[in-house]
Amino acid sequence: MVPGARLIVLGKQGAGKGTQCVRLSHRYVIPHISTGDMLRAEVKSRTPLGLEARRYLDAGDLIPDAIVLAMVAARLDRDDTRTRGFVLDGFPRTVAQADSLDELLKPVEIDLVLDLVVPTSMVLERLLSRRVCEDCGAIYSTSAPPKLNWTCDICGGEVLQREDDTEEAIRNRLELYDSSTAPLVARYAALGKLVEVPGAGNPDEVTKELFAVIDAYQHGGEFFPPTLPSKERPAVSGGPAVSGGPVASGGPFDTVERT
Ligand code: ADP
């Protein structure tokens, strides 16, 4: 039986977060929450949020916190995340977002933060050759394309270069990572939640290492505290925090059979 987990995956653009998060999501039966994917879906559907977000995405700039936080708060409030947990990809990206996430989750906490460590020279190369299915987000590269004519092997969608995978936007995103997101590594290390995993090797080896770290944590005998019904959650910001009662009452996450 697989217990749930609350995971964050950190790592520079091109470190392999997307690929690894999909695998973590399947193994631990937890939703993969990628703020980048959610924002691109909004842009594609031309929602008001998407129209607002587009200029930031194209330039490789960060979307204002209020927009991202509202989107994440709504997603974390759904039943699947409350009963199973989640793997967060691309969020939090700033210390302010991490602080808001803590508030949002109270009284429960993140279990583990996995930092995929890859040298910048390697991520630059990966990003420039990266190609992505515009429908399901599957990731390919110019050296490992889909089998047929840039048509996604998984869903048949068109496989393209992301609009923000231009050299200029990539440089901007990597600079923003160093200035805004890298400080999260120290933050979570200080909380004893950070594990660094080398991400430069073969993707299957990286996956094996991630599974080993999480399995060891899960078998360490620590039960994850139960999640609370949404009405008992504290407000995201402003307003008094609603008391959720004792954390230790109730059971751990739902368990499911691993297939
Ligand atoms: P990458 O990590 O390669 O930049 P993502 O898909 O994670 O790709 O994000 C793409 C873009 O979406 C970012 O450049 C940014 O504009 C926006 N974005 C995603 N997550 C966040 C976030 N947590 N806060 C602000 N902007 C975000």
PDB file of C-alpha atoms and ligand atoms in Angstrom:
ATOM      1  CA  MET A   1       0.000   0.000   0.000  1.00  0.00           C
ATOM      2  CA  VAL A   2       1.337   3.443  -0.913  1.00  0.00           C
ATOM      3  CA  PRO A   3       1.054   6.262   1.590  1.00  0.00           C
ATOM      4  CA  GLY A   4       0.704   9.783   0.168  1.00  0.00           C
ATOM      5  CA  ALA A   5       3.322  12.517   0.371  1.00  0.00           C
ATOM      6  CA  ARG A   6       3.697  16.264   0.192  1.00  0.00           C
ATOM      7  CA  LEU A   7       6.706  16.971  -1.975  1.00  0.00           C
ATOM      8  CA  ILE A   8       8.366  19.983  -3.561  1.00  0.00           C
ATOM      9  CA  VAL A   9      10.851  19.531  -6.386  1.00  0.00           C
ATOM     10  CA  LEU A  10      13.363  22.366  -6.835  1.00  0.00           C
ATOM     11  CA  GLY A  11      15.943  22.716  -9.577  1.00  0.00           C
ATOM     12  CA  LYS A  12      16.944  25.103 -12.345  1.00  0.00           C
ATOM     13  CA  GLN A  13      15.013  25.276 -15.572  1.00  0.00           C
ATOM     14  CA  GLY A  14      15.964  22.192 -17.570  1.00  0.00           C
ATOM     15  CA  ALA A  15      17.078  20.236 -14.503  1.00  0.00           C
ATOM     16  CA  GLY A  16      14.449  17.613 -15.317  1.00  0.00           C
ATOM     17  CA  LYS A  17      11.743  18.588 -12.832  1.00  0.00           C
ATOM     18  CA  GLY A  18       8.887  17.970 -15.268  1.00  0.00           C
ATOM     19  CA  THR A  19      10.065  14.483 -16.251  1.00  0.00           C
ATOM     20  CA  GLN A  20      10.805  13.415 -12.687  1.00  0.00           C
ATOM     21  CA  CYS A  21       7.623  14.893 -11.223  1.00  0.00           C
ATOM     22  CA  VAL A  22       5.453  12.837 -13.582  1.00  0.00           C
ATOM     23  CA  ARG A  23       7.225   9.695 -12.361  1.00  0.00           C
ATOM     24  CA  LEU A  24       6.885  10.696  -8.697  1.00  0.00           C
ATOM     25  CA  SER A  25       3.224  11.408  -9.276  1.00  0.00           C
ATOM     26  CA  HIS A  26       2.654   7.887 -10.650  1.00  0.00           C
ATOM     27  CA  ARG A  27       4.678   6.053  -8.029  1.00  0.00           C
ATOM     28  CA  TYR A  28       3.266   7.794  -4.976  1.00  0.00           C
ATOM     29  CA  VAL A  29      -0.205   8.291  -6.506  1.00  0.00           C
ATOM     30  CA  ILE A  30      -0.173  12.016  -5.877  1.00  0.00           C
ATOM     31  CA  PRO A  31      -1.220  14.834  -8.205  1.00  0.00           C
ATOM     32  CA  HIS A  32       1.569  16.593 -10.117  1.00  0.00           C
ATOM     33  CA  ILE A  33       0.959  20.297  -9.689  1.00  0.00           C
ATOM     34  CA  SER A  34       3.005  22.318 -12.161  1.00  0.00           C
ATOM     35  CA  THR A  35       2.308  26.048 -12.035  1.00  0.00           C
ATOM     36  CA  GLY A  36       3.991  26.463 -15.440  1.00  0.00           C
ATOM     37  CA  ASP A  37       1.641  23.867 -17.010  1.00  0.00           C
ATOM     38  CA  MET A  38      -1.369  25.434 -15.323  1.00  0.00           C
ATOM     39  CA  LEU A  39      -0.413  28.889 -16.587  1.00  0.00           C
ATOM     40  CA  ARG A  40       0.235  27.647 -20.127  1.00  0.00           C
ATOM     41  CA  ALA A  41      -3.205  25.957 -20.103  1.00  0.00           C
ATOM     42  CA  GLU A  42      -4.771  29.293 -19.121  1.00  0.00           C
ATOM     43  CA  VAL A  43      -2.920  31.042 -21.955  1.00  0.00           C
ATOM     44  CA  LYS A  44      -4.022  28.390 -24.431  1.00  0.00           C
ATOM     45  CA  SER A  45      -7.670  28.674 -23.363  1.00  0.00           C
ATOM     46  CA  ARG A  46      -7.443  32.472 -23.533  1.00  0.00           C
ATOM     47  CA  THR A  47      -8.934  32.929 -20.083  1.00  0.00           C
ATOM     48  CA  PRO A  48      -8.621  36.395 -18.467  1.00  0.00           C
ATOM     49  CA  LEU A  49      -5.847  34.951 -16.269  1.00  0.00           C
ATOM     50  CA  GLY A  50      -4.105  33.563 -19.351  1.00  0.00           C
ATOM     51  CA  LEU A  51      -4.304  36.878 -21.185  1.00  0.00           C
ATOM     52  CA  GLU A  52      -2.775  38.617 -18.167  1.00  0.00           C
ATOM     53  CA  ALA A  53      -0.088  35.921 -17.692  1.00  0.00           C
ATOM     54  CA  ARG A  54       1.065  35.704 -21.285  1.00  0.00           C
ATOM     55  CA  ARG A  55       3.447  38.660 -21.363  1.00  0.00           C
ATOM     56  CA  TYR A  56       5.240  37.419 -18.257  1.00  0.00           C
ATOM     57  CA  LEU A  57       5.547  33.899 -19.619  1.00  0.00           C
ATOM     58  CA  ASP A  58       6.905  34.998 -22.987  1.00  0.00           C
ATOM     59  CA  ALA A  59       9.549  37.192 -21.363  1.00  0.00           C
ATOM     60  CA  GLY A  60      10.462  34.515 -18.827  1.00  0.00           C
ATOM     61  CA  ASP A  61       9.422  36.801 -15.962  1.00  0.00           C
ATOM     62  CA  LEU A  62       7.688  35.658 -12.800  1.00  0.00           C
ATOM     63  CA  ILE A  63       3.908  35.983 -12.665  1.00  0.00           C
ATOM     64  CA  PRO A  64       2.781  38.243  -9.768  1.00  0.00           C
ATOM     65  CA  ASP A  65       2.415  36.302  -6.524  1.00  0.00           C
ATOM     66  CA  ALA A  66      -1.268  37.126  -6.055  1.00  0.00           C
ATOM     67  CA  ILE A  67      -2.167  35.388  -9.333  1.00  0.00           C
ATOM     68  CA  VAL A  68      -0.056  32.298  -8.722  1.00  0.00           C
ATOM     69  CA  LEU A  69      -1.128  31.973  -5.102  1.00  0.00           C
ATOM     70  CA  ALA A  70      -4.825  32.119  -5.915  1.00  0.00           C
ATOM     71  CA  MET A  71      -4.317  29.435  -8.550  1.00  0.00           C
ATOM     72  CA  VAL A  72      -2.322  27.160  -6.229  1.00  0.00           C
ATOM     73  CA  ALA A  73      -4.687  27.700  -3.287  1.00  0.00           C
ATOM     74  CA  ALA A  74      -7.632  26.548  -5.401  1.00  0.00           C
ATOM     75  CA  ARG A  75      -5.719  23.491  -6.580  1.00  0.00           C
ATOM     76  CA  LEU A  76      -4.575  22.507  -3.085  1.00  0.00           C
ATOM     77  CA  ASP A  77      -8.126  22.709  -1.864  1.00  0.00           C
ATOM     78  CA  ARG A  78      -9.273  19.837  -4.059  1.00  0.00           C
ATOM     79  CA  ASP A  79      -9.991  16.397  -2.591  1.00  0.00           C
ATOM     80  CA  ASP A  80      -7.086  14.595  -4.244  1.00  0.00           C
ATOM     81  CA  THR A  81      -4.474  16.841  -2.668  1.00  0.00           C
ATOM     82  CA  ARG A  82      -6.169  16.740   0.702  1.00  0.00           C
ATOM     83  CA  THR A  83      -6.293  12.963   0.823  1.00  0.00           C
ATOM     84  CA  ARG A  84      -3.075  12.045  -1.022  1.00  0.00           C
ATOM     85  CA  GLY A  85      -0.756  15.061  -0.961  1.00  0.00           C
ATOM     86  CA  PHE A  86       1.032  16.396  -4.061  1.00  0.00           C
ATOM     87  CA  VAL A  87       4.278  16.965  -5.882  1.00  0.00           C
ATOM     88  CA  LEU A  88       4.798  20.667  -6.556  1.00  0.00           C
ATOM     89  CA  ASP A  89       6.778  21.622  -9.660  1.00  0.00           C
ATOM     90  CA  GLY A  90       7.657  25.297 -10.220  1.00  0.00           C
ATOM     91  CA  PHE A  91       6.111  26.408  -6.951  1.00  0.00           C
ATOM     92  CA  PRO A  92       7.166  27.893  -4.596  1.00  0.00           C
ATOM     93  CA  ARG A  93       9.598  29.997  -6.592  1.00  0.00           C
ATOM     94  CA  THR A  94      10.265  32.782  -4.118  1.00  0.00           C
ATOM     95  CA  VAL A  95      10.645  32.952  -0.352  1.00  0.00           C
ATOM     96  CA  ALA A  96       7.369  34.900  -0.201  1.00  0.00           C
ATOM     97  CA  GLN A  97       5.605  32.067  -2.055  1.00  0.00           C
ATOM     98  CA  ALA A  98       7.139  29.515   0.315  1.00  0.00           C
ATOM     99  CA  ASP A  99       5.880  31.495   3.314  1.00  0.00           C
ATOM    100  CA  SER A 100       2.396  31.636   1.778  1.00  0.00           C
ATOM    101  CA  LEU A 101       2.499  27.906   1.085  1.00  0.00           C
ATOM    102  CA  ASP A 102       3.273  27.238   4.747  1.00  0.00           C
ATOM    103  CA  GLU A 103       0.252  29.310   5.732  1.00  0.00           C
ATOM    104  CA  LEU A 104      -1.920  27.581   3.181  1.00  0.00           C
ATOM    105  CA  LEU A 105      -0.992  24.122   4.434  1.00  0.00           C
ATOM    106  CA  LYS A 106      -1.224  24.754   8.164  1.00  0.00           C
ATOM    107  CA  PRO A 107      -1.451  22.758  10.347  1.00  0.00           C
ATOM    108  CA  VAL A 108       0.206  20.169   8.110  1.00  0.00           C
ATOM    109  CA  GLU A 109       3.629  20.618   6.510  1.00  0.00           C
ATOM    110  CA  ILE A 110       5.668  19.710   3.479  1.00  0.00           C
ATOM    111  CA  ASP A 111       7.367  16.322   3.944  1.00  0.00           C
ATOM    112  CA  LEU A 112      10.398  16.627   1.680  1.00  0.00           C
ATOM    113  CA  VAL A 113      11.981  19.137  -0.689  1.00  0.00           C
ATOM    114  CA  LEU A 114      14.030  17.470  -3.405  1.00  0.00           C
ATOM    115  CA  ASP A 115      16.596  19.689  -5.129  1.00  0.00           C
ATOM    116  CA  LEU A 116      17.713  18.413  -8.534  1.00  0.00           C
ATOM    117  CA  VAL A 117      21.261  19.698  -8.947  1.00  0.00           C
ATOM    118  CA  VAL A 118      22.503  20.177 -12.516  1.00  0.00           C
ATOM    119  CA  PRO A 119      25.320  22.471 -13.796  1.00  0.00           C
ATOM    120  CA  THR A 120      24.156  25.577 -15.668  1.00  0.00           C
ATOM    121  CA  SER A 121      26.110  24.671 -18.831  1.00  0.00           C
ATOM    122  CA  MET A 122      24.104  21.460 -19.047  1.00  0.00           C
ATOM    123  CA  VAL A 123      20.679  23.019 -18.465  1.00  0.00           C
ATOM    124  CA  LEU A 124      21.341  25.628 -21.171  1.00  0.00           C
ATOM    125  CA  GLU A 125      22.041  22.876 -23.665  1.00  0.00           C
ATOM    126  CA  ARG A 126      18.969  20.906 -22.556  1.00  0.00           C
ATOM    127  CA  LEU A 127      16.637  23.918 -22.784  1.00  0.00           C
ATOM    128  CA  LEU A 128      17.737  24.934 -26.256  1.00  0.00           C
ATOM    129  CA  SER A 129      17.127  21.424 -27.570  1.00  0.00           C
ATOM    130  CA  ARG A 130      13.905  20.853 -25.544  1.00  0.00           C
ATOM    131  CA  ARG A 131      10.639  20.257 -27.393  1.00  0.00           C
ATOM    132  CA  VAL A 132       7.277  19.866 -25.631  1.00  0.00           C
ATOM    133  CA  CYS A 133       3.871  18.453 -26.583  1.00  0.00           C
ATOM    134  CA  GLU A 134       1.487  21.385 -26.620  1.00  0.00           C
ATOM    135  CA  ASP A 135      -1.394  19.170 -25.488  1.00  0.00           C
ATOM    136  CA  CYS A 136      -0.096  16.843 -22.759  1.00  0.00           C
ATOM    137  CA  GLY A 137       3.237  18.504 -21.909  1.00  0.00           C
ATOM    138  CA  ALA A 138       5.351  15.389 -22.653  1.00  0.00           C
ATOM    139  CA  ILE A 139       9.001  16.398 -23.007  1.00  0.00           C
ATOM    140  CA  TYR A 140      11.258  15.516 -25.971  1.00  0.00           C
ATOM    141  CA  SER A 141      14.472  16.938 -27.387  1.00  0.00           C
ATOM    142  CA  THR A 142      16.035  17.409 -30.790  1.00  0.00           C
ATOM    143  CA  SER A 143      18.213  14.384 -30.012  1.00  0.00           C
ATOM    144  CA  ALA A 144      15.279  12.266 -28.732  1.00  0.00           C
ATOM    145  CA  PRO A 145      12.288  13.348 -30.848  1.00  0.00           C
ATOM    146  CA  PRO A 146       8.900  11.583 -31.009  1.00  0.00           C
ATOM    147  CA  LYS A 147       8.748   8.575 -33.341  1.00  0.00           C
ATOM    148  CA  LEU A 148       6.743  10.318 -36.046  1.00  0.00           C
ATOM    149  CA  ASN A 149       7.087  13.797 -37.467  1.00  0.00           C
ATOM    150  CA  TRP A 150       6.973  15.815 -34.229  1.00  0.00           C
ATOM    151  CA  THR A 151       3.696  14.200 -33.225  1.00  0.00           C
ATOM    152  CA  CYS A 152       3.498  13.254 -29.549  1.00  0.00           C
ATOM    153  CA  ASP A 153       3.966   9.501 -28.959  1.00  0.00           C
ATOM    154  CA  ILE A 154       1.582   9.681 -26.020  1.00  0.00           C
ATOM    155  CA  CYS A 155      -1.370  11.801 -27.137  1.00  0.00           C
ATOM    156  CA  GLY A 156      -0.827  12.683 -30.795  1.00  0.00           C
ATOM    157  CA  GLY A 157      -0.488  16.397 -30.042  1.00  0.00           C
ATOM    158  CA  GLU A 158       1.940  18.681 -31.838  1.00  0.00           C
ATOM    159  CA  VAL A 159       5.451  18.774 -30.364  1.00  0.00           C
ATOM    160  CA  LEU A 160       6.951  22.274 -30.414  1.00  0.00           C
ATOM    161  CA  GLN A 161       9.648  24.472 -28.951  1.00  0.00           C
ATOM    162  CA  ARG A 162       8.220  26.396 -25.988  1.00  0.00           C
ATOM    163  CA  GLU A 163       7.901  30.104 -26.690  1.00  0.00           C
ATOM    164  CA  ASP A 164       9.997  30.910 -23.632  1.00  0.00           C
ATOM    165  CA  ASP A 165      12.790  28.532 -24.646  1.00  0.00           C
ATOM    166  CA  THR A 166      14.516  31.321 -26.596  1.00  0.00           C
ATOM    167  CA  GLU A 167      18.044  32.219 -25.551  1.00  0.00           C
ATOM    168  CA  GLU A 168      16.999  35.570 -24.085  1.00  0.00           C
ATOM    169  CA  ALA A 169      14.073  34.243 -22.037  1.00  0.00           C
ATOM    170  CA  ILE A 170      16.157  31.287 -20.866  1.00  0.00           C
ATOM    171  CA  ARG A 171      18.909  33.619 -19.624  1.00  0.00           C
ATOM    172  CA  ASN A 172      16.313  35.711 -17.808  1.00  0.00           C
ATOM    173  CA  ARG A 173      14.708  32.639 -16.179  1.00  0.00           C
ATOM    174  CA  LEU A 174      18.063  31.273 -15.020  1.00  0.00           C
ATOM    175  CA  GLU A 175      19.005  34.658 -13.504  1.00  0.00           C
ATOM    176  CA  LEU A 176      15.649  34.781 -11.750  1.00  0.00           C
ATOM    177  CA  TYR A 177      16.240  31.260 -10.459  1.00  0.00           C
ATOM    178  CA  ASP A 178      19.534  32.315  -8.871  1.00  0.00           C
ATOM    179  CA  SER A 179      18.170  35.507  -7.347  1.00  0.00           C
ATOM    180  CA  SER A 180      14.665  34.409  -6.312  1.00  0.00           C
ATOM    181  CA  THR A 181      14.412  30.625  -6.114  1.00  0.00           C
ATOM    182  CA  ALA A 182      17.876  29.458  -5.022  1.00  0.00           C
ATOM    183  CA  PRO A 183      17.393  31.024  -1.528  1.00  0.00           C
ATOM    184  CA  LEU A 184      14.687  28.390  -0.965  1.00  0.00           C
ATOM    185  CA  VAL A 185      17.403  25.738  -0.793  1.00  0.00           C
ATOM    186  CA  ALA A 186      18.822  27.280   2.390  1.00  0.00           C
ATOM    187  CA  ARG A 187      15.332  27.880   3.758  1.00  0.00           C
ATOM    188  CA  TYR A 188      14.279  24.243   3.486  1.00  0.00           C
ATOM    189  CA  ALA A 189      17.709  22.979   4.551  1.00  0.00           C
ATOM    190  CA  ALA A 190      17.347  24.964   7.772  1.00  0.00           C
ATOM    191  CA  LEU A 191      13.998  23.237   8.327  1.00  0.00           C
ATOM    192  CA  GLY A 192      15.622  19.832   7.837  1.00  0.00           C
ATOM    193  CA  LYS A 193      13.446  19.061   4.821  1.00  0.00           C
ATOM    194  CA  LEU A 194      15.930  19.404   1.958  1.00  0.00           C
ATOM    195  CA  VAL A 195      17.567  16.552   0.063  1.00  0.00           C
ATOM    196  CA  GLU A 196      19.922  17.326  -2.837  1.00  0.00           C
ATOM    197  CA  VAL A 197      19.859  14.796  -5.660  1.00  0.00           C
ATOM    198  CA  PRO A 198      22.355  14.953  -8.560  1.00  0.00           C
ATOM    199  CA  GLY A 199      20.307  15.501 -11.722  1.00  0.00           C
ATOM    200  CA  ALA A 200      22.976  15.400 -14.420  1.00  0.00           C
ATOM    201  CA  GLY A 201      22.920  11.659 -15.035  1.00  0.00           C
ATOM    202  CA  ASN A 202      20.616   9.366 -16.915  1.00  0.00           C
ATOM    203  CA  PRO A 203      16.946  10.234 -16.101  1.00  0.00           C
ATOM    204  CA  ASP A 204      16.206   6.659 -14.941  1.00  0.00           C
ATOM    205  CA  GLU A 205      19.105   6.801 -12.488  1.00  0.00           C
ATOM    206  CA  VAL A 206      17.834  10.123 -11.161  1.00  0.00           C
ATOM    207  CA  THR A 207      14.371   8.605 -10.719  1.00  0.00           C
ATOM    208  CA  LYS A 208      15.841   5.650  -8.832  1.00  0.00           C
ATOM    209  CA  GLU A 209      17.666   7.994  -6.484  1.00  0.00           C
ATOM    210  CA  LEU A 210      14.526  10.076  -5.869  1.00  0.00           C
ATOM    211  CA  PHE A 211      12.444   6.969  -5.138  1.00  0.00           C
ATOM    212  CA  ALA A 212      15.150   5.724  -2.740  1.00  0.00           C
ATOM    213  CA  VAL A 213      15.150   9.019  -0.818  1.00  0.00           C
ATOM    214  CA  ILE A 214      11.356   9.171  -0.531  1.00  0.00           C
ATOM    215  CA  ASP A 215      10.960   5.482   0.292  1.00  0.00           C
ATOM    216  CA  ALA A 216      13.560   5.795   3.050  1.00  0.00           C
ATOM    217  CA  TYR A 217      11.674   8.768   4.444  1.00  0.00           C
ATOM    218  CA  GLN A 218       8.357   6.926   4.290  1.00  0.00           C
ATOM    219  CA  HIS A 219       9.776   3.811   5.888  1.00  0.00           C
ATOM    220  CA  GLY A 220      11.440   5.840   8.594  1.00  0.00           C
ATOM    221  CA  GLY A 221       8.293   5.272  10.581  1.00  0.00           C
ATOM    222  CA  GLU A 222       7.086   8.862  10.417  1.00  0.00           C
ATOM    223  CA  PHE A 223       3.409   8.950   9.672  1.00  0.00           C
ATOM    224  CA  PHE A 224       2.296  11.980   7.719  1.00  0.00           C
ATOM    225  CA  PRO A 225      -0.172  13.984   9.723  1.00  0.00           C
ATOM    226  CA  PRO A 226      -3.713  13.859   8.387  1.00  0.00           C
ATOM    227  CA  THR A 227      -4.995  16.626   6.201  1.00  0.00           C
ATOM    228  CA  LEU A 228      -7.930  18.704   7.282  1.00  0.00           C
ATOM    229  CA  PRO A 229     -11.239  19.438   5.607  1.00  0.00           C
ATOM    230  CA  SER A 230     -10.927  22.704   3.677  1.00  0.00           C
ATOM    231  CA  LYS A 231     -13.285  24.615   5.938  1.00  0.00           C
ATOM    232  CA  GLU A 232     -10.877  24.082   8.806  1.00  0.00           C
ATOM    233  CA  ARG A 233      -7.959  25.533   6.894  1.00  0.00           C
ATOM    234  CA  PRO A 234      -6.545  28.926   7.795  1.00  0.00           C
ATOM    235  CA  ALA A 235      -7.043  31.775   5.316  1.00  0.00           C
ATOM    236  CA  VAL A 236      -4.245  32.280   2.744  1.00  0.00           C
ATOM    237  CA  SER A 237      -3.462  35.803   3.865  1.00  0.00           C
ATOM    238  CA  GLY A 238      -5.250  38.348   5.987  1.00  0.00           C
ATOM    239  CA  GLY A 239      -8.067  37.318   8.276  1.00  0.00           C
ATOM    240  CA  PRO A 240      -7.652  35.235  11.372  1.00  0.00           C
ATOM    241  CA  ALA A 241      -6.386  31.681  11.124  1.00  0.00           C
ATOM    242  CA  VAL A 242      -9.170  29.239  11.871  1.00  0.00           C
ATOM    243  CA  SER A 243      -8.310  26.691  14.500  1.00  0.00           C
ATOM    244  CA  GLY A 244      -8.010  23.255  12.993  1.00  0.00           C
ATOM    245  CA  GLY A 245      -8.067  21.285  16.224  1.00  0.00           C
ATOM    246  CA  PRO A 246      -5.401  18.780  17.205  1.00  0.00           C
ATOM    247  CA  VAL A 247      -3.282  17.642  14.277  1.00  0.00           C
ATOM    248  CA  ALA A 248      -2.632  14.198  15.632  1.00  0.00           C
ATOM    249  CA  SER A 249      -6.248  13.051  15.582  1.00  0.00           C
ATOM    250  CA  GLY A 250      -7.401  11.028  12.601  1.00  0.00           C
ATOM    251  CA  GLY A 251      -5.393   8.731  10.360  1.00  0.00           C
ATOM    252  CA  PRO A 252      -2.552   9.163   7.884  1.00  0.00           C
ATOM    253  CA  PHE A 253      -3.090   9.798   4.198  1.00  0.00           C
ATOM    254  CA  ASP A 254      -5.230   7.388   2.223  1.00  0.00           C
ATOM    255  CA  THR A 255      -3.252   4.381   1.127  1.00  0.00           C
ATOM    256  CA  VAL A 256      -3.668   2.823  -2.283  1.00  0.00           C
ATOM    257  CA  GLU A 257      -2.413  -0.344  -3.922  1.00  0.00           C
ATOM    258  CA  ARG A 258       0.670   0.292  -6.082  1.00  0.00           C
ATOM    259  CA  THR A 259       0.182  -1.002  -9.595  1.00  0.00           C
TER     260      THR A 259
HETATM  261  P1  ADP B   1      10.725  26.868 -16.286  1.00  0.00           P
HETATM  262  O1  ADP B   1      11.022  26.268 -14.934  1.00  0.00           O
HETATM  263  O2  ADP B   1      11.451  26.196 -17.398  1.00  0.00           O
HETATM  264  O3  ADP B   1      10.857  28.352 -16.322  1.00  0.00           O
HETATM  265  P2  ADP B   1       7.860  26.487 -15.841  1.00  0.00           P
HETATM  266  O4  ADP B   1       6.952  25.722 -16.724  1.00  0.00           O
HETATM  267  O5  ADP B   1       8.029  26.033 -14.438  1.00  0.00           O
HETATM  268  O6  ADP B   1       9.225  26.531 -16.641  1.00  0.00           O
HETATM  269  O7  ADP B   1       7.401  28.014 -15.782  1.00  0.00           O
HETATM  270  C1  ADP B   1       7.201  28.753 -16.947  1.00  0.00           C
HETATM  271  C2  ADP B   1       6.861  30.201 -16.597  1.00  0.00           C
HETATM  272  O8  ADP B   1       5.655  30.229 -15.817  1.00  0.00           O
HETATM  273  C3  ADP B   1       7.876  30.935 -15.746  1.00  0.00           C
HETATM  274  O9  ADP B   1       8.928  31.485 -16.517  1.00  0.00           O
HETATM  275  C4  ADP B   1       6.988  32.014 -15.110  1.00  0.00           C
HETATM  276  O10 ADP B   1       6.696  33.031 -16.049  1.00  0.00           O
HETATM  277  C5  ADP B   1       5.698  31.270 -14.855  1.00  0.00           C
HETATM  278  N1  ADP B   1       5.651  30.644 -13.523  1.00  0.00           N
HETATM  279  C6  ADP B   1       5.573  29.311 -13.249  1.00  0.00           C
HETATM  280  N2  ADP B   1       5.535  29.092 -11.929  1.00  0.00           N
HETATM  281  C7  ADP B   1       5.580  30.303 -11.336  1.00  0.00           C
HETATM  282  C8  ADP B   1       5.584  30.744  -9.982  1.00  0.00           C
HETATM  283  N3  ADP B   1       5.542  29.885  -8.956  1.00  0.00           N
HETATM  284  N4  ADP B   1       5.632  32.084  -9.741  1.00  0.00           N
HETATM  285  C9  ADP B   1       5.694  32.964 -10.745  1.00  0.00           C
HETATM  286  N5  ADP B   1       5.697  32.624 -12.043  1.00  0.00           N
HETATM  287  C10 ADP B   1       5.642  31.311 -12.352  1.00  0.00           C
END
